[in-house]
Coordinates of C-alpha atoms (C1' of nucleotides) in Angstrom, one line a residue:
Chain A
M1102 CA 32.5 -14.9 -7.9
R1103 CA 29.4 -16.9 -7.3
D1104 CA 29.4 -20.6 -7.0
T1105 CA 26.8 -21.0 -9.9
D1106 CA 29.0 -19.0 -12.2
K1107 CA 31.9 -21.2 -11.1
D1108 CA 30.0 -24.2 -12.1
I1109 CA 29.1 -22.9 -15.4
I1110 CA 32.7 -22.1 -16.2
R1111 CA 33.8 -25.4 -15.1
G1112 CA 31.5 -26.9 -17.5
L1113 CA 33.2 -25.2 -20.4
R1114 CA 35.5 -27.4 -22.5
L1115 CA 38.4 -24.9 -21.9
F1116 CA 38.3 -25.7 -18.3
A1117 CA 36.8 -29.3 -18.1
D1118 CA 40.1 -31.2 -17.5
V1119 CA 41.9 -28.4 -15.5
E1120 CA 43.2 -29.6 -12.1
A1121 CA 41.2 -28.3 -9.3
D1122 CA 43.9 -26.1 -7.6
K1123 CA 44.8 -24.5 -11.0
F1124 CA 41.2 -23.9 -11.7
D1125 CA 40.7 -22.3 -8.3
S1126 CA 43.7 -20.1 -8.8
L1127 CA 42.2 -18.9 -12.2
M1128 CA 38.9 -18.3 -10.7
M1129 CA 40.4 -16.4 -7.7
A1130 CA 41.7 -13.8 -10.0
A1131 CA 38.8 -13.7 -12.4
Y1132 CA 35.6 -11.9 -12.0
A1133 CA 32.3 -11.9 -13.5
Q1134 CA 30.6 -8.7 -14.4
R1135 CA 27.4 -7.5 -16.0
F1136 CA 27.4 -4.9 -18.7
P1137 CA 24.6 -2.9 -20.2
A1138 CA 24.0 -3.0 -24.0
H1139 CA 26.4 -0.8 -26.3
V1140 CA 29.2 -0.6 -23.9
D1141 CA 32.7 -0.5 -25.3
L1142 CA 34.8 -3.3 -23.6
I1143 CA 38.1 -3.0 -25.3
R1144 CA 39.7 -0.9 -28.0
E1145 CA 42.1 -1.8 -30.7
G1146 CA 45.5 -1.4 -30.0
E1147 CA 45.4 -1.8 -26.1
T1148 CA 47.4 -4.5 -24.7
A1149 CA 45.5 -7.7 -23.7
D1150 CA 45.1 -7.5 -19.8
F1151 CA 42.2 -10.0 -19.7
L1152 CA 40.9 -13.1 -21.4
Y1153 CA 37.1 -12.4 -21.9
I1154 CA 34.4 -15.1 -21.7
V1155 CA 30.8 -14.4 -22.7
L1156 CA 28.4 -16.1 -20.4
E1157 CA 25.2 -14.3 -21.2
G1158 CA 24.3 -11.8 -24.0
S1159 CA 26.5 -11.1 -27.0
V1160 CA 29.5 -9.1 -27.8
E1161 CA 30.5 -7.6 -31.2
L1162 CA 34.1 -7.6 -32.3
F1163 CA 34.9 -5.0 -34.7
S1164 CA 37.7 -3.0 -36.4
T1165 CA 38.3 0.5 -37.6
S1166 CA 40.7 2.2 -39.8
H1167 CA 40.8 5.8 -41.0
G1168 CA 37.0 6.4 -40.6
R1169 CA 35.7 3.1 -41.8
E1170 CA 34.4 0.3 -39.5
T1171 CA 33.6 -3.3 -39.9
S1172 CA 32.2 -6.1 -37.8
M1173 CA 34.5 -9.0 -37.6
A1174 CA 32.5 -11.4 -35.5
I1175 CA 29.6 -11.7 -32.9
V1176 CA 30.4 -13.7 -29.8
A1177 CA 27.6 -15.6 -28.4
P1178 CA 27.6 -17.5 -25.2
V1179 CA 29.5 -19.5 -24.2
S1180 CA 32.8 -18.4 -25.9
T1181 CA 36.1 -16.8 -25.3
F1182 CA 37.2 -13.7 -27.2
I1183 CA 40.7 -12.3 -27.8
L1184 CA 42.5 -15.4 -26.8
A1185 CA 45.3 -14.9 -29.1
A1186 CA 46.1 -11.4 -27.9
T1187 CA 46.2 -12.9 -24.4
I1188 CA 48.5 -15.6 -25.3
K1189 CA 50.9 -13.4 -27.2
D1190 CA 50.7 -10.6 -24.6
A1191 CA 50.0 -8.4 -27.8
P1192 CA 47.8 -5.3 -28.5
Y1193 CA 44.3 -6.2 -29.6
L1194 CA 43.6 -6.4 -33.3
M1195 CA 39.9 -5.9 -32.7
A1196 CA 37.7 -3.6 -30.4
A1197 CA 34.7 -5.2 -28.5
R1198 CA 31.4 -3.8 -27.4
T1199 CA 28.3 -5.5 -25.9
L1200 CA 25.4 -5.8 -28.3
E1201 CA 22.8 -6.3 -25.5
P1202 CA 22.9 -6.5 -21.8
S1203 CA 25.7 -9.2 -21.1
K1204 CA 27.5 -11.2 -18.4
L1205 CA 31.2 -11.5 -18.9
L1206 CA 34.0 -13.2 -17.3
L1207 CA 37.3 -11.5 -17.1
I1208 CA 40.5 -13.5 -16.4
P1209 CA 43.9 -11.7 -16.1
S1210 CA 45.9 -12.6 -19.0
S1211 CA 49.0 -13.3 -16.8
N1212 CA 47.1 -15.9 -14.9
V1213 CA 46.0 -17.5 -18.1
R1214 CA 49.6 -17.8 -19.3
T1215 CA 50.8 -19.2 -15.9
V1216 CA 48.3 -21.9 -15.7
F1217 CA 49.0 -22.6 -19.4
G1218 CA 52.5 -23.5 -18.5
D1219 CA 51.8 -25.4 -15.3
D1220 CA 48.7 -27.6 -16.6
P1221 CA 49.0 -29.6 -19.7
A1222 CA 45.2 -30.2 -19.7
F1223 CA 44.6 -26.5 -19.9
A1224 CA 47.4 -25.9 -22.4
R1225 CA 45.8 -28.6 -24.7
A1226 CA 42.5 -26.9 -24.2
I1227 CA 43.8 -23.5 -25.0
V1228 CA 45.4 -24.6 -28.2
T1229 CA 42.2 -26.5 -29.3
E1230 CA 40.3 -23.5 -28.8
L1231 CA 42.6 -21.2 -30.6
A1232 CA 42.8 -23.6 -33.5
S1233 CA 38.9 -23.5 -33.7
C1234 CA 39.1 -19.7 -33.6
Y1235 CA 41.7 -19.8 -36.5
R1236 CA 39.6 -22.0 -38.5
S1237 CA 36.7 -19.9 -37.9
V1238 CA 38.3 -16.8 -39.3
V1239 CA 39.5 -18.8 -42.4
K1240 CA 36.0 -19.8 -43.1
S1241 CA 34.9 -16.3 -42.8
M1242 CA 37.5 -15.2 -45.2
K1243 CA 36.6 -17.9 -47.8
N1244 CA 33.0 -16.7 -47.5
L1245 CA 34.0 -13.2 -48.2
K1246 CA 36.4 -14.0 -51.0
L1247 CA 34.6 -17.0 -52.9
R1248 CA 31.0 -15.8 -52.8
T1249 CA 28.7 -13.0 -53.8
A1250 CA 26.7 -10.8 -51.5
I1251 CA 23.5 -13.0 -52.2
E1252 CA 25.3 -16.2 -51.7
R1253 CA 26.6 -15.1 -48.3
V1254 CA 23.2 -14.1 -47.2
G1255 CA 21.6 -17.2 -48.5
N1256 CA 24.2 -19.4 -46.7
Y1257 CA 23.6 -17.4 -43.4
I1258 CA 19.9 -18.2 -43.7
I1259 CA 20.6 -21.9 -44.2
R1260 CA 22.9 -21.9 -41.2
L1261 CA 20.2 -20.3 -39.1
H1262 CA 17.7 -22.8 -40.4
D1263 CA 20.0 -25.8 -39.5
K1264 CA 20.8 -24.3 -36.1
S1265 CA 17.0 -23.9 -35.4
G1266 CA 16.5 -27.8 -36.2
K1267 CA 15.0 -26.9 -39.5
A1268 CA 12.2 -24.7 -38.1
D1269 CA 9.7 -23.3 -40.6
I1270 CA 10.5 -19.8 -39.5
V1271 CA 13.7 -18.5 -38.0
E1272 CA 14.7 -15.2 -36.5
L1273 CA 17.6 -13.0 -37.1
P1274 CA 19.7 -13.0 -33.8
F1275 CA 20.7 -9.4 -34.2
G1276 CA 20.0 -6.3 -36.2
K1277 CA 20.5 -6.2 -40.0
R1278 CA 23.0 -3.3 -39.8
N1279 CA 25.3 -5.6 -37.8
L1280 CA 24.6 -8.5 -40.1
A1281 CA 25.4 -6.5 -43.1
S1282 CA 28.9 -5.6 -41.7
I1283 CA 29.6 -9.1 -40.7
L1284 CA 28.7 -10.3 -44.3
G1285 CA 30.8 -7.6 -45.7
M1286 CA 28.3 -5.4 -47.4
T1287 CA 26.2 -2.2 -46.9
P1288 CA 22.8 -2.3 -45.1
E1289 CA 21.2 -1.2 -48.2
N1290 CA 22.8 -4.0 -50.1
L1291 CA 21.6 -6.6 -47.5
S1292 CA 18.1 -5.3 -47.9
R1293 CA 18.2 -5.9 -51.5
A1294 CA 19.8 -9.3 -51.1
F1295 CA 16.9 -10.3 -48.8
G1296 CA 14.5 -8.9 -51.4
A1297 CA 16.3 -11.0 -54.2
L1298 CA 16.0 -14.2 -52.1
Q1299 CA 12.2 -13.9 -51.8
S1300 CA 12.2 -15.5 -55.3
H1301 CA 14.4 -18.3 -53.9
G1302 CA 12.6 -20.0 -51.3
I1303 CA 12.3 -17.6 -48.5
M1304 CA 9.6 -15.0 -47.3
M1305 CA 10.9 -12.1 -45.2
D1306 CA 8.9 -10.4 -42.5
G1307 CA 11.2 -7.9 -40.4
A1308 CA 13.5 -10.2 -38.5
R1309 CA 11.7 -13.3 -39.1
I1310 CA 12.2 -15.4 -42.1
E1311 CA 10.1 -18.1 -43.3
I1312 CA 11.7 -20.9 -45.1
L1313 CA 9.4 -22.1 -47.8
D1314 CA 11.8 -24.0 -50.1
R1315 CA 15.2 -25.0 -48.8
A1316 CA 16.1 -26.7 -52.0
A1317 CA 15.7 -23.5 -53.9
L1318 CA 17.6 -21.7 -51.2
E1319 CA 20.3 -24.1 -51.6
A1320 CA 20.5 -23.9 -55.4
I1321 CA 21.1 -20.3 -55.4
S1322 CA 23.4 -20.2 -52.2
K1323 CA 25.6 -23.1 -53.0
P1324 CA 26.6 -24.2 -49.5
N1325 CA 29.9 -25.6 -48.8
P1326 CA 30.6 -27.6 -45.6
L1327 CA 34.3 -26.4 -45.7
I1328 CA 33.0 -22.8 -45.3
D1329 CA 29.6 -23.1 -43.4
D1330 CA 30.1 -26.2 -41.2
P1331 CA 30.6 -25.0 -37.7
R1332 CA 32.2 -28.5 -36.8
S1333 CA 35.0 -29.2 -38.9
Chain B
M148 CA 67.2 -36.6 -42.6
R149 CA 70.4 -34.8 -43.1
D150 CA 72.0 -33.2 -40.2
T151 CA 72.1 -29.8 -41.9
D152 CA 68.3 -29.7 -42.1
K153 CA 68.1 -30.8 -38.5
D154 CA 70.2 -27.8 -37.6
I155 CA 68.0 -25.4 -39.3
I156 CA 65.0 -26.9 -37.9
R157 CA 66.4 -26.7 -34.4
G158 CA 66.9 -22.9 -35.0
L159 CA 63.2 -22.4 -35.6
R160 CA 61.4 -20.8 -32.6
L161 CA 58.9 -23.6 -32.8
F162 CA 61.6 -26.1 -31.8
A163 CA 64.1 -24.0 -30.0
D164 CA 63.3 -25.1 -26.6
V165 CA 62.0 -28.6 -27.1
E166 CA 63.9 -31.1 -25.2
A167 CA 66.6 -33.1 -27.0
D168 CA 64.8 -36.5 -26.9
K169 CA 61.5 -35.2 -27.9
F170 CA 63.0 -33.4 -30.8
D171 CA 64.8 -36.3 -31.9
S172 CA 61.6 -38.3 -31.9
L173 CA 59.9 -35.7 -33.9
M174 CA 62.8 -35.6 -36.4
M175 CA 63.0 -39.4 -36.6
A176 CA 59.3 -39.5 -37.9
A177 CA 59.7 -36.4 -40.1
Y178 CA 61.3 -36.2 -43.5
A179 CA 62.4 -33.2 -45.7
Q180 CA 61.5 -33.5 -49.4
R181 CA 62.1 -31.4 -52.4
F182 CA 59.1 -30.7 -54.7
P183 CA 59.1 -29.0 -58.2
A184 CA 57.2 -25.9 -59.0
H185 CA 53.3 -26.1 -59.1
V186 CA 52.8 -29.2 -57.5
D187 CA 49.7 -30.0 -55.4
L188 CA 50.7 -30.8 -51.9
I189 CA 47.5 -31.0 -50.2
R190 CA 43.7 -30.8 -51.0
E191 CA 40.9 -29.2 -49.1
G192 CA 38.9 -31.6 -47.1
E193 CA 41.5 -34.2 -46.6
T194 CA 42.4 -34.9 -43.1
A195 CA 45.7 -33.6 -41.7
D196 CA 48.2 -36.3 -41.6
F197 CA 51.3 -34.1 -41.6
L198 CA 52.3 -30.7 -40.4
Y199 CA 54.3 -28.9 -43.1
I200 CA 57.2 -26.5 -42.7
V201 CA 58.6 -24.5 -45.6
L202 CA 62.3 -24.7 -45.6
E203 CA 63.1 -23.3 -49.1
G204 CA 60.9 -22.0 -51.9
S205 CA 57.3 -21.1 -51.4
V206 CA 53.9 -22.5 -51.0
E207 CA 50.4 -21.0 -51.9
L208 CA 47.5 -21.9 -49.8
F209 CA 44.2 -21.4 -51.7
S210 CA 40.7 -22.3 -51.5
T211 CA 38.0 -23.3 -54.0
S212 CA 34.2 -23.3 -54.0
H213 CA 31.8 -24.1 -56.9
G214 CA 34.2 -23.2 -59.7
R215 CA 35.8 -20.1 -58.0
E216 CA 39.3 -20.0 -56.4
T217 CA 41.1 -17.9 -54.3
S218 CA 44.5 -17.4 -52.8
M219 CA 44.4 -17.3 -49.0
A220 CA 48.1 -16.9 -48.3
I221 CA 51.7 -17.4 -49.6
V222 CA 54.2 -19.1 -47.2
A223 CA 57.7 -18.2 -47.3
P224 CA 60.6 -19.8 -45.6
V225 CA 60.7 -20.6 -42.6
S226 CA 57.1 -21.1 -41.7
T227 CA 54.7 -23.8 -40.8
F228 CA 51.4 -24.3 -42.6
I229 CA 48.0 -26.1 -41.7
L230 CA 49.0 -26.1 -38.0
A231 CA 45.4 -25.6 -36.8
A232 CA 44.1 -28.8 -38.7
T233 CA 47.1 -30.8 -37.3
I234 CA 46.1 -29.8 -33.9
K235 CA 42.5 -30.4 -34.3
D236 CA 42.9 -33.7 -36.4
A237 CA 40.4 -32.0 -38.7
P238 CA 40.1 -31.6 -42.6
Y239 CA 42.3 -29.1 -44.3
L240 CA 40.4 -25.8 -45.0
M241 CA 42.8 -24.8 -47.6
A242 CA 44.7 -26.5 -50.3
A243 CA 48.3 -26.1 -51.0
R244 CA 50.5 -26.1 -53.9
T245 CA 54.3 -25.1 -54.5
L246 CA 54.8 -21.9 -56.4
E247 CA 58.4 -22.7 -57.1
P248 CA 60.9 -25.7 -56.5
S249 CA 60.7 -26.1 -52.8
K250 CA 62.0 -27.9 -50.0
L251 CA 59.4 -29.0 -47.3
L252 CA 59.5 -30.7 -43.9
L253 CA 56.8 -33.1 -43.1
I254 CA 56.1 -34.1 -39.6
P255 CA 53.3 -36.7 -38.9
S256 CA 50.5 -34.9 -37.1
S257 CA 50.2 -37.6 -34.4
N258 CA 53.6 -37.0 -33.4
V259 CA 53.2 -33.3 -33.2
R260 CA 50.1 -33.9 -31.0
T261 CA 52.1 -36.5 -28.8
V262 CA 55.0 -34.3 -28.3
F263 CA 52.7 -31.3 -27.5
G264 CA 51.3 -33.3 -24.7
D265 CA 54.7 -34.3 -23.4
D266 CA 56.8 -31.2 -23.7
P267 CA 55.5 -27.9 -22.2
A268 CA 58.1 -25.9 -24.1
F269 CA 56.8 -27.2 -27.3
A270 CA 53.3 -26.7 -26.3
R271 CA 54.1 -23.2 -25.6
A272 CA 55.9 -22.7 -28.9
I273 CA 52.9 -24.1 -30.8
V274 CA 50.3 -22.0 -29.2
T275 CA 52.4 -18.9 -29.9
E276 CA 52.7 -19.9 -33.4
L277 CA 49.1 -20.6 -33.8
A278 CA 48.2 -17.2 -32.1
S279 CA 50.5 -15.8 -34.7
C280 CA 48.7 -17.4 -37.6
Y281 CA 45.4 -16.4 -36.1
R282 CA 46.4 -12.7 -36.0
S283 CA 47.7 -12.9 -39.4
V284 CA 44.5 -14.0 -40.8
V285 CA 42.6 -11.3 -38.7
K286 CA 44.9 -8.7 -40.3
S287 CA 44.1 -10.1 -43.8
M288 CA 40.5 -9.9 -43.2
K289 CA 40.7 -6.3 -41.8
N290 CA 42.8 -5.5 -45.1
L291 CA 40.1 -6.9 -47.2
K292 CA 36.9 -5.4 -45.4
L293 CA 38.2 -2.0 -44.4
R294 CA 40.4 -1.0 -47.6
T295 CA 39.7 -0.3 -51.2
A296 CA 41.6 -2.1 -53.9
I297 CA 43.9 0.6 -54.5
E298 CA 44.8 1.0 -50.8
R299 CA 45.4 -2.7 -50.5
V300 CA 48.0 -2.5 -53.4
G301 CA 49.5 0.7 -52.0
N302 CA 50.1 -0.9 -48.6
Y303 CA 51.3 -4.1 -50.0
I304 CA 54.1 -2.0 -51.8
I305 CA 54.6 -0.2 -48.6
R306 CA 55.3 -3.4 -46.8
L307 CA 57.7 -4.5 -49.5
H308 CA 59.5 -1.3 -49.2
D309 CA 59.9 -1.7 -45.4
K310 CA 61.0 -5.3 -45.8
S311 CA 63.7 -4.3 -48.3
G312 CA 65.0 -1.9 -45.8
K313 CA 63.7 1.1 -47.8
A314 CA 65.5 0.2 -50.9
D315 CA 64.8 2.6 -53.9
I316 CA 63.5 -0.3 -56.0
V317 CA 61.7 -3.4 -54.8
E318 CA 60.7 -6.6 -56.6
L319 CA 57.4 -8.4 -56.4
P320 CA 58.2 -11.7 -54.8
F321 CA 55.8 -13.7 -57.0
G322 CA 53.6 -13.3 -60.1
K323 CA 50.7 -10.6 -60.5
R324 CA 48.1 -13.1 -60.9
N325 CA 48.8 -14.5 -57.5
L326 CA 49.3 -11.3 -56.0
A327 CA 45.9 -10.1 -57.2
S328 CA 44.1 -13.1 -55.8
I329 CA 45.9 -12.6 -52.4
L330 CA 44.6 -9.2 -52.4
G331 CA 41.2 -10.1 -53.4
M332 CA 40.8 -8.7 -56.9
T333 CA 41.2 -9.7 -60.5
P334 CA 44.5 -9.5 -62.3
E335 CA 43.0 -6.8 -64.6
N336 CA 42.1 -4.7 -61.5
L337 CA 45.5 -5.0 -60.1
S338 CA 47.1 -3.8 -63.2
R339 CA 44.9 -0.8 -63.2
A340 CA 45.6 -0.2 -59.4
F341 CA 49.3 -0.2 -60.3
G342 CA 48.6 2.1 -62.9
A343 CA 46.8 4.5 -60.8
L344 CA 49.6 4.4 -58.2
Q345 CA 52.0 5.9 -60.6
S346 CA 50.5 9.2 -59.9
H347 CA 51.2 8.6 -56.2
G348 CA 54.8 8.0 -55.7
I349 CA 55.7 4.9 -57.6
M350 CA 57.0 3.9 -61.0
M351 CA 56.2 0.2 -62.3
D352 CA 58.5 -1.7 -64.7
G353 CA 57.3 -5.2 -64.9
A354 CA 57.8 -6.9 -61.5
R355 CA 60.1 -4.0 -60.5
I356 CA 58.8 -0.9 -58.5
E357 CA 60.6 2.2 -58.0
I358 CA 59.6 4.1 -54.8
L359 CA 59.8 7.7 -55.7
D360 CA 57.8 9.4 -53.1
R361 CA 57.2 7.3 -50.1
A362 CA 55.0 10.1 -48.6
A363 CA 52.8 10.3 -51.4
L364 CA 52.4 6.5 -51.4
E365 CA 51.5 6.7 -47.8
A366 CA 49.1 9.5 -48.2
I367 CA 46.9 7.4 -50.6
S368 CA 47.3 4.1 -49.0
K369 CA 46.8 5.2 -45.2
P370 CA 48.8 2.4 -43.7
N371 CA 47.7 1.2 -40.2
P372 CA 50.1 -0.7 -37.8
L373 CA 47.2 -3.0 -36.7
I374 CA 46.8 -4.2 -40.3
D375 CA 50.2 -3.9 -41.7
D376 CA 52.6 -4.5 -39.1
P377 CA 53.9 -8.2 -39.2
R378 CA 55.1 -7.8 -35.6
S379 CA 52.2 -7.3 -33.2
Chain C
dC1489 C1' 59.0 -21.5 -84.8
dG1490 C1' 55.0 -22.5 -82.5
dG1491 C1' 52.2 -22.4 -78.1
dA1492 C1' 51.0 -21.8 -73.5
dG1493 C1' 51.0 -18.7 -69.8
dT1494 C1' 51.3 -13.9 -68.2
dG1495 C1' 50.3 -9.1 -68.1
dT1496 C1' 48.1 -4.9 -70.1
dT1497 C1' 44.6 -2.1 -72.1
dG1498 C1' 39.9 -0.9 -73.8
dA1499 C1' 34.9 -1.1 -73.8
dA1500 C1' 30.8 -3.1 -71.8
dA1501 C1' 28.4 -5.2 -68.1
dA1502 C1' 27.5 -6.2 -63.6
dA1503 C1' 27.8 -5.6 -58.7
dT1504 C1' 28.1 -2.6 -55.0
dT1505 C1' 28.2 1.7 -52.8
dT1506 C1' 26.5 6.2 -52.1
dC1507 C1' 23.0 9.6 -51.6
dA1508 C1' 18.4 10.9 -50.6
dA1509 C1' 14.0 10.4 -48.9
dG1510 C1' 10.4 8.2 -46.2
dG1511 C1' 8.0 4.8 -43.1
dG1512 C1' 8.1 2.6 -38.8
dT1513 C1' 9.4 1.7 -34.0
dC1514 C1' 11.1 2.9 -29.6
dG1515 C1' 12.1 5.4 -25.5
dT1516 C1' 12.2 10.0 -23.2
dG1517 C1' 10.7 14.2 -21.8
dG1518 C1' 7.2 17.6 -21.9
Chain D
dC518 C1' -0.4 10.5 -22.6
dC519 C1' 1.4 12.2 -26.5
dA520 C1' 5.0 14.2 -29.2
dC521 C1' 9.4 14.4 -30.6
dG522 C1' 13.8 12.8 -31.9
dA523 C1' 16.7 9.0 -32.6
dC524 C1' 17.4 5.1 -34.8
dC525 C1' 16.5 1.2 -38.0
dC526 C1' 15.2 -0.5 -42.3
dT527 C1' 13.6 0.0 -47.1
dT528 C1' 13.5 1.8 -51.7
dG529 C1' 14.8 4.3 -55.7
dA530 C1' 18.1 6.7 -58.6
dA531 C1' 22.7 7.9 -59.6
dA532 C1' 27.6 7.3 -59.0
dT533 C1' 31.4 4.4 -58.5
dT534 C1' 33.9 0.3 -58.3
dT535 C1' 34.7 -4.0 -59.9
dT536 C1' 34.3 -7.8 -62.9
dT537 C1' 33.8 -9.7 -67.4
dC538 C1' 35.1 -10.2 -72.1
dA539 C1' 38.1 -9.4 -75.9
dA540 C1' 42.2 -8.4 -78.3
dC541 C1' 47.0 -7.9 -78.1
dA542 C1' 51.9 -7.9 -76.8
dC543 C1' 55.7 -10.3 -74.5
dT544 C1' 58.4 -14.0 -72.5
dC545 C1' 59.8 -18.4 -71.7
dC546 C1' 60.3 -23.3 -73.2
dG547 C1' 60.0 -27.2 -75.9

DNA sequence: CGGAGTGTTGAAAAATTTCAAGGGTCGTGG
DNA sequence: CCACGACCCTTGAAATTTTTCAACACTCCG
């Protein structure tokens, strides 16, 4: 692995306080690799041989059952995925594929578990990361169960707006088909939701969204920090 | 705390390998308490002062947003709840109330975090428990997003059947109103789903369900181990 | 004996999905 | 370089699912 990669990884909260020799032993076993877009990385049901970290690009986590498919999450840099399966040495509950050309770090699960046992700082970082993942899924589930389709779309736009530093125009970070699946609806329904929201403070133009009236958007979306706030 | 309680707790996987003095320091700070049915234990947004463990009875985790409410999970003995908030010292994302008279163990969050740092065996147990919780929510979410209402109800019955050791008659462990919310539908819709399933291998009688034709029930429910299997 | 809470059923309303068609973009191969 | 096909997004209309509203039976408890 290249030293520049190593520096980036060292900077992650997950590894920040890991002892030097433990970190080196993890990195020795790990390797960074580039993948083209739309490549299958893992399949549901396989056992978790590696912990993955997205360094560049983005990865879709999705699940399938009897002919239906749904996106569970999109992982952007810099984040881990399938940490829980790695910890439990259990089969993946979600499949993963690249959405765009991506650079990933793969660390053998057994090494992760070993260092977890040897290095309390790493253990603490792992458990914090896992707790964050858990809370993130809980928020997704609240989003799905407590909101209508239009509210979900509206709040998604509000979050984009916040992330952009309240820019006048925000851009969808991936295709509407994927977004629809993440938000638990069909692409057609997402299209109509965007249409409906144009009377409530936004103006769509392809993947670009102009925020004209944030207050109106909030009025119909009813944001809730305990669902939307990425901190907490 | 009574010694019999202590023995029960010592038997939990979470505490099985904890060093004796660490365990005692946790138990010294903890207390077991009985609560009547339908008592609010915690509210969303409060900070996580305690880790809870259900010793007897059952607890509903639920969430609210702008006048709507949904059940997120029902916690049966012996399990923890709100572990992630405890670890992160963050606000609860879910509220909790007893469903029936219950006995709970409350351990101050700060003690949990301290022992987590001091005792590698406890750290490992915590992270395993948390990973299980995470995987459990992911499965719930797959259940919601990949299945129709009838399939969710059918698979719920199949799980009950399995848990009972394939008894001819199984009993719903809590009210249909709660079950409907857990399964992401209205009580009316659950009623109709039960009705529809009577042509597919079951016979309802109040809270009792007779399993007449497991194969027919599976045919319409399409079970999937990566959603339904509580192990894995 | 009320009265509250729970579960069921029917009918109407609303939300969502499905099906079908068409416009647009992009990349590849002729 | 252009044409074609593949894919994505949008829109309309119909079908389906789900929710809502209303009424009613039943049980449990005070």
